[in-house]
mmCIF file of C-alpha atoms in Angstrom:
data_model
loop_
_atom_site.group_PDB
_atom_site.id
_atom_site.type_symbol
_atom_site.label_atom_id
_atom_site.label_comp_id
_atom_site.label_asym_id
_atom_site.label_seq_id
_atom_site.Cartn_x
_atom_site.Cartn_y
_atom_site.Cartn_z
ATOM 1 C CA MET Y 25 22.219 -4.230 -6.939
ATOM 2 C CA ASN Y 26 21.114 -1.322 -5.872
ATOM 3 C CA ILE Y 27 17.627 -0.395 -3.895
ATOM 4 C CA ARG Y 28 16.086 3.310 -3.965
ATOM 5 C CA ILE Y 29 14.625 3.688 -0.341
ATOM 6 C CA SER Y 30 12.589 7.187 0.271
ATOM 7 C CA GLU Y 31 12.010 6.401 4.082
ATOM 8 C CA HIS Y 32 11.816 4.153 6.606
ATOM 9 C CA PHE Y 33 10.014 4.000 10.463
ATOM 10 C CA TYR Y 34 8.795 1.847 12.754
ATOM 11 C CA SER Y 35 5.103 2.190 13.514
ATOM 12 C CA LEU Y 36 1.834 0.608 13.627
ATOM 13 C CA GLN Y 37 0.273 -0.792 10.437
ATOM 14 C CA GLY Y 38 -2.761 1.756 9.877
ATOM 15 C CA GLU Y 39 -4.866 -0.166 7.436
ATOM 16 C CA GLY Y 40 -6.000 -3.428 6.184
ATOM 17 C CA ALA Y 41 -6.193 -6.758 7.785
ATOM 18 C CA THR Y 42 -3.178 -6.160 9.865
ATOM 19 C CA MET Y 43 -4.355 -2.936 11.321
ATOM 20 C CA GLY Y 44 -2.858 -1.989 14.768
ATOM 21 C CA VAL Y 45 0.062 -4.341 14.436
ATOM 22 C CA PRO Y 46 3.513 -2.837 15.328
ATOM 23 C CA ALA Y 47 5.322 -2.675 11.756
ATOM 24 C CA VAL Y 48 8.688 -1.419 10.326
ATOM 25 C CA PHE Y 49 7.971 0.477 7.123
ATOM 26 C CA ILE Y 50 10.529 0.326 4.487
ATOM 27 C CA ARG Y 51 8.940 3.008 1.602
ATOM 28 C CA LEU Y 52 10.538 2.544 -2.069
ATOM 29 C CA GLN Y 53 11.085 5.282 -4.494
ATOM 30 C CA ALA Y 54 8.961 5.753 -7.779
ATOM 31 C CA CYS Y 55 5.394 4.507 -8.915
ATOM 32 C CA ASN Y 56 4.011 3.601 -12.180
ATOM 33 C CA ILE Y 57 0.972 5.665 -11.496
ATOM 34 C CA MET Y 58 -0.098 9.437 -10.353
ATOM 35 C CA CYS Y 59 -2.532 9.429 -7.917
ATOM 36 C CA GLY Y 60 -4.667 12.488 -8.036
ATOM 37 C CA GLY Y 61 -4.119 12.581 -11.584
ATOM 38 C CA TYR Y 62 -0.946 13.414 -13.870
ATOM 39 C CA GLY Y 63 0.673 16.970 -12.940
ATOM 40 C CA THR Y 64 -0.234 16.890 -8.994
ATOM 41 C CA GLN Y 65 3.153 15.909 -8.452
ATOM 42 C CA ARG Y 66 4.137 19.242 -9.463
ATOM 43 C CA ASP Y 67 1.411 21.551 -8.300
ATOM 44 C CA GLY Y 68 -0.190 19.561 -5.414
ATOM 45 C CA LYS Y 69 -3.574 19.949 -6.896
ATOM 46 C CA LEU Y 70 -6.135 17.413 -8.141
ATOM 47 C CA HIS Y 71 -6.192 16.666 -11.883
ATOM 48 C CA ASN Y 72 -8.519 14.620 -14.456
ATOM 49 C CA GLY Y 73 -11.270 14.167 -12.063
ATOM 50 C CA ALA Y 74 -9.418 13.120 -8.837
ATOM 51 C CA THR Y 75 -11.366 13.571 -5.469
ATOM 52 C CA TRP Y 76 -7.886 12.516 -3.494
ATOM 53 C CA ARG Y 77 -4.146 12.372 -4.119
ATOM 54 C CA CYS Y 78 -1.694 10.013 -2.805
ATOM 55 C CA ASP Y 79 -0.252 11.450 0.659
ATOM 56 C CA THR Y 80 3.155 10.475 0.246
ATOM 57 C CA ILE Y 81 4.043 11.888 -3.334
ATOM 58 C CA GLU Y 82 6.395 14.168 -2.069
ATOM 59 C CA VAL Y 83 8.152 11.327 -0.051
ATOM 60 C CA TRP Y 84 8.659 8.436 -2.633
ATOM 61 C CA THR Y 85 9.586 10.899 -5.870
ATOM 62 C CA LYS Y 86 12.610 11.282 -4.084
ATOM 63 C CA GLY Y 87 14.867 8.144 -2.708
ATOM 64 C CA MET Y 88 18.472 6.985 -1.094
ATOM 65 C CA LYS Y 89 20.398 4.800 -3.552
ATOM 66 C CA LYS Y 90 21.999 1.893 -1.370
ATOM 67 C CA THR Y 91 23.556 -0.909 -2.223
ATOM 68 C CA VAL Y 92 21.940 -4.547 -1.086
ATOM 69 C CA GLU Y 93 24.085 -4.794 2.038
ATOM 70 C CA GLU Y 94 23.704 -1.379 3.130
ATOM 71 C CA ALA Y 95 19.825 -1.344 2.801
ATOM 72 C CA THR Y 96 20.248 -5.101 5.072
ATOM 73 C CA ASP Y 97 22.326 -3.539 7.276
ATOM 74 C CA LEU Y 98 20.136 -0.609 8.042
ATOM 75 C CA ILE Y 99 17.062 -2.390 8.389
ATOM 76 C CA GLU Y 100 19.157 -5.189 10.523
ATOM 77 C CA LYS Y 101 21.015 -2.159 13.059
ATOM 78 C CA GLU Y 102 17.764 0.395 13.440
ATOM 79 C CA TYR Y 103 15.190 -2.374 13.594
ATOM 80 C CA GLY Y 104 16.157 -6.167 13.987
ATOM 81 C CA ASP Y 105 15.458 -6.079 17.444
ATOM 82 C CA VAL Y 106 12.028 -5.378 17.217
ATOM 83 C CA LEU Y 107 11.747 -7.404 13.946
ATOM 84 C CA LYS Y 108 12.889 -10.553 15.775
ATOM 85 C CA LYS Y 109 10.168 -9.876 18.591
ATOM 86 C CA GLY Y 110 7.377 -10.037 15.818
ATOM 87 C CA ALA Y 111 6.974 -6.702 14.242
ATOM 88 C CA HIS Y 112 6.009 -6.935 10.638
ATOM 89 C CA LEU Y 113 8.196 -6.037 7.645
ATOM 90 C CA ILE Y 114 5.909 -3.867 5.542
ATOM 91 C CA TRP Y 115 7.328 -2.912 1.969
ATOM 92 C CA THR Y 116 5.276 0.012 0.568
ATOM 93 C CA GLY Y 117 5.813 3.052 -1.802
ATOM 94 C CA GLY Y 118 5.234 4.391 -4.421
ATOM 95 C CA GLU Y 119 4.947 0.837 -5.803
ATOM 96 C CA PRO Y 120 7.565 -1.857 -4.444
ATOM 97 C CA LEU Y 121 7.007 -4.141 -7.217
ATOM 98 C CA LEU Y 122 9.134 -1.866 -9.475
ATOM 99 C CA GLN Y 123 12.158 -3.244 -7.200
ATOM 100 C CA GLN Y 124 11.053 -6.959 -6.811
ATOM 101 C CA HIS Y 125 14.568 -8.776 -7.328
ATOM 102 C CA ALA Y 126 16.309 -5.879 -5.087
ATOM 103 C CA ILE Y 127 13.658 -6.827 -2.325
ATOM 104 C CA CYS Y 128 14.005 -10.332 -2.791
ATOM 105 C CA MET Y 129 17.945 -10.130 -2.260
ATOM 106 C CA VAL Y 130 17.453 -8.135 1.018
ATOM 107 C CA MET Y 131 15.079 -10.485 2.318
ATOM 108 C CA SER Y 132 17.572 -13.233 1.709
ATOM 109 C CA GLU Y 133 20.455 -11.467 3.300
ATOM 110 C CA LEU Y 134 17.886 -10.447 6.334
ATOM 111 C CA ASP Y 135 17.154 -14.292 6.609
ATOM 112 C CA ASN Y 136 20.821 -15.531 6.402
ATOM 113 C CA ARG Y 137 21.220 -13.049 9.590
ATOM 114 C CA GLY Y 138 18.296 -14.763 11.637
ATOM 115 C CA ILE Y 139 15.684 -12.068 10.746
ATOM 116 C CA ASN Y 140 12.896 -13.773 9.554
ATOM 117 C CA THR Y 141 9.164 -11.940 9.943
ATOM 118 C CA PHE Y 142 6.021 -11.386 8.648
ATOM 119 C CA VAL Y 143 6.466 -9.594 5.468
ATOM 120 C CA GLU Y 144 3.561 -7.633 3.898
ATOM 121 C CA VAL Y 145 3.757 -5.714 0.543
ATOM 122 C CA GLU Y 146 1.507 -2.774 -0.465
ATOM 123 C CA THR Y 147 0.758 -2.702 -4.178
ATOM 124 C CA ASN Y 148 -1.502 -0.931 -6.607
ATOM 125 C CA GLY Y 149 -2.328 -4.174 -8.329
ATOM 126 C CA THR Y 150 -1.002 -3.313 -11.751
ATOM 127 C CA LEU Y 151 2.054 -5.535 -11.524
ATOM 128 C CA LEU Y 152 2.595 -9.834 -11.311
ATOM 129 C CA PRO Y 153 4.879 -10.614 -8.669
ATOM 130 C CA THR Y 154 7.808 -13.222 -9.406
ATOM 131 C CA GLU Y 155 7.692 -16.742 -7.909
ATOM 132 C CA GLU Y 156 11.009 -15.697 -6.073
ATOM 133 C CA PHE Y 157 9.128 -12.714 -4.918
ATOM 134 C CA ASP Y 158 6.005 -14.537 -3.885
ATOM 135 C CA SER Y 159 7.989 -17.032 -1.733
ATOM 136 C CA TRP Y 160 9.322 -13.990 0.560
ATOM 137 C CA ILE Y 161 5.465 -12.469 1.209
ATOM 138 C CA ASN Y 162 2.978 -13.467 3.952
ATOM 139 C CA LEU Y 163 0.213 -10.821 2.793
ATOM 140 C CA TYR Y 164 -0.438 -8.974 -0.247
ATOM 141 C CA ASN Y 165 -2.372 -5.524 0.432
ATOM 142 C CA VAL Y 166 -3.569 -4.801 -3.103
ATOM 143 C CA SER Y 167 -5.284 -1.394 -3.582
ATOM 144 C CA PRO Y 168 -6.492 -1.022 -7.109
ATOM 145 C CA LYS Y 169 -7.234 2.397 -7.943
ATOM 146 C CA LEU Y 170 -10.617 3.829 -9.075
ATOM 147 C CA ALA Y 171 -11.767 6.602 -11.285
ATOM 148 C CA ASN Y 172 -11.467 9.014 -8.390
ATOM 149 C CA SER Y 173 -7.558 8.528 -8.097
ATOM 150 C CA GLY Y 174 -7.276 10.622 -11.648
ATOM 151 C CA VAL Y 175 -5.430 7.904 -13.104
ATOM 152 C CA PRO Y 176 -6.751 6.421 -16.572
ATOM 153 C CA PHE Y 177 -8.570 3.113 -16.566
ATOM 154 C CA GLU Y 178 -6.116 1.190 -18.625
ATOM 155 C CA LYS Y 179 -2.983 2.301 -16.207
ATOM 156 C CA ARG Y 180 -5.055 1.303 -13.016
ATOM 157 C CA ILE Y 181 -6.624 -1.601 -13.821
ATOM 158 C CA LYS Y 182 -4.850 -4.428 -14.803
ATOM 159 C CA LYS Y 183 -7.689 -7.638 -14.682
ATOM 160 C CA ASP Y 184 -4.929 -10.548 -15.349
ATOM 161 C CA VAL Y 185 -2.818 -9.155 -12.243
ATOM 162 C CA LEU Y 186 -6.105 -8.631 -10.208
ATOM 163 C CA ASP Y 187 -7.073 -12.122 -11.526
ATOM 164 C CA HIS Y 188 -3.856 -13.497 -9.783
ATOM 165 C CA TYR Y 189 -4.239 -11.969 -6.293
ATOM 166 C CA GLU Y 190 -7.853 -13.104 -6.331
ATOM 167 C CA LEU Y 191 -6.497 -16.595 -6.326
ATOM 168 C CA CYS Y 192 -3.833 -15.881 -3.776
ATOM 169 C CA PRO Y 193 -4.848 -16.908 -0.138
ATOM 170 C CA ASN Y 194 -2.721 -14.225 0.995
ATOM 171 C CA ALA Y 195 -3.949 -11.112 -0.791
ATOM 172 C CA ILE Y 196 -6.690 -8.738 0.216
ATOM 173 C CA PHE Y 197 -8.214 -5.917 -1.955
ATOM 174 C CA LYS Y 198 -8.503 -2.230 -0.340
ATOM 175 C CA PHE Y 199 -10.391 0.491 -1.979
ATOM 176 C CA VAL Y 200 -10.290 3.983 -1.448
ATOM 177 C CA ILE Y 201 -14.112 4.904 -1.445
ATOM 178 C CA THR Y 202 -15.492 8.612 -1.570
ATOM 179 C CA ASN Y 203 -18.879 7.825 -2.503
ATOM 180 C CA GLU Y 204 -21.717 5.518 -3.751
ATOM 181 C CA ASP Y 205 -20.368 5.695 -7.532
ATOM 182 C CA ASN Y 206 -16.973 4.410 -6.364
ATOM 183 C CA TRP Y 207 -18.868 1.459 -4.694
ATOM 184 C CA LYS Y 208 -20.337 0.781 -8.210
ATOM 185 C CA GLU Y 209 -16.975 0.489 -9.779
ATOM 186 C CA VAL Y 210 -15.837 -1.760 -7.237
ATOM 187 C CA GLN Y 211 -18.706 -4.026 -7.909
ATOM 188 C CA GLU Y 212 -17.912 -3.999 -11.643
ATOM 189 C CA LEU Y 213 -14.431 -5.561 -10.812
ATOM 190 C CA ASN Y 214 -16.570 -8.684 -9.483
ATOM 191 C CA LEU Y 215 -13.759 -9.532 -7.085
ATOM 192 C CA ASN Y 216 -14.013 -12.055 -4.123
ATOM 193 C CA ARG Y 217 -16.347 -10.287 -1.540
ATOM 194 C CA GLU Y 218 -14.273 -12.097 1.034
ATOM 195 C CA GLN Y 219 -11.033 -10.065 0.353
ATOM 196 C CA LEU Y 220 -12.672 -6.551 0.190
ATOM 197 C CA TYR Y 221 -11.934 -3.916 2.430
ATOM 198 C CA LEU Y 222 -13.488 -0.601 2.252
ATOM 199 C CA MET Y 223 -11.442 2.462 3.142
ATOM 200 C CA PRO Y 224 -12.534 6.146 3.245
ATOM 201 C CA SER Y 225 -10.686 8.455 1.095
ATOM 202 C CA ALA Y 226 -9.222 11.267 3.673
ATOM 203 C CA SER Y 227 -5.603 12.975 4.141
ATOM 204 C CA ASN Y 228 -6.795 14.454 7.334
ATOM 205 C CA ILE Y 229 -8.803 13.817 10.246
ATOM 206 C CA GLU Y 230 -11.322 16.122 9.298
ATOM 207 C CA GLU Y 231 -11.831 14.657 5.695
ATOM 208 C CA LEU Y 232 -11.866 10.988 7.529
ATOM 209 C CA LYS Y 233 -14.258 11.797 9.824
ATOM 210 C CA GLU Y 234 -16.592 12.727 7.051
ATOM 211 C CA THR Y 235 -16.038 10.556 4.452
ATOM 212 C CA GLN Y 236 -16.091 7.472 6.607
ATOM 213 C CA LYS Y 237 -19.618 7.952 7.386
ATOM 214 C CA VAL Y 238 -20.443 7.170 3.594
ATOM 215 C CA VAL Y 239 -18.287 3.972 3.755
ATOM 216 C CA VAL Y 240 -19.406 2.934 6.784
ATOM 217 C CA GLU Y 241 -22.916 2.911 5.578
ATOM 218 C CA ILE Y 242 -22.200 0.954 2.402
ATOM 219 C CA ALA Y 243 -19.896 -1.430 4.335
ATOM 220 C CA ILE Y 244 -22.956 -2.244 6.655
ATOM 221 C CA ARG Y 245 -25.646 -2.462 3.980
ATOM 222 C CA GLU Y 246 -23.300 -4.797 1.666
ATOM 223 C CA VAL Y 247 -21.795 -6.784 4.291
ATOM 224 C CA ILE Y 248 -17.887 -5.901 3.229
ATOM 225 C CA LYS Y 249 -15.247 -5.219 5.458
ATOM 226 C CA PHE Y 250 -14.536 -1.523 7.035
ATOM 227 C CA ASN Y 251 -11.036 -0.111 7.131
ATOM 228 C CA THR Y 252 -10.422 3.415 8.736
ATOM 229 C CA ARG Y 253 -7.182 4.890 8.258
ATOM 230 C CA LEU Y 254 -5.666 4.250 11.669
ATOM 231 C CA GLN Y 255 -2.429 6.842 11.277
ATOM 232 C CA ILE Y 256 -4.587 9.812 10.272
ATOM 233 C CA GLU Y 257 -6.933 9.077 13.375
ATOM 234 C CA ILE Y 258 -3.947 8.937 15.694
ATOM 235 C CA TRP Y 259 -1.272 11.487 13.710
ATOM 236 C CA ASN Y 260 -3.465 13.415 11.243
ATOM 237 C CA GLU Y 261 -1.404 14.619 8.237
ATOM 238 C CA THR Y 262 1.534 13.618 9.486
ATOM 239 C CA THR Y 263 4.004 11.451 6.914
ATOM 240 C CA GLY Y 264 6.741 8.800 8.270
ATOM 241 C CA VAL Y 265 4.305 7.142 10.993
#
């Protein structure tokens, strides 16, 4: 069994319910949607009405094929100490649920080596987790995509999958918001308000400062949790942080 890893690094969780927590990120190769609209992976431009694009496309479209043992060795050697001290392990992408079985095998091997920590997954909410996969996960950071992603509705919204996560006590929903129309889309999904986090769309600090004003106003008015993007506030446009 192989797993394709695009990058890995130790930093802080920049978004969601655990924002600010030290964490090891394992970014996996491949995704089943293309935020920014199909074609953005080739020209870097926005397509199909998108107002933002995935800021890690240039990373997760590439990757290193590793065996489960090689991936486990890498995580243990480079991050074993901080994981044992309580740093979270975050599987991200791309879309990590495309490689569920391989993740389960790596997690099992890490557990056998005495590395058993809080595990998060960052997913777009279009794929159902298996029971085996679910047994390893402490927190699902589910980020369904709205029309501003440039992804067709039928590819980005899978109601049965969202219904599944809505019933999970360890799942939150993060939505990238640009304007009031985006908030209306969120409301139409009729998800549990207690699980919602609204996050401004931005790829750099200038965009973040501008967009978050709109999102904060919506969050306060609607009594919904607001979430900034800590990694942009600290490192601006840099990836791998």
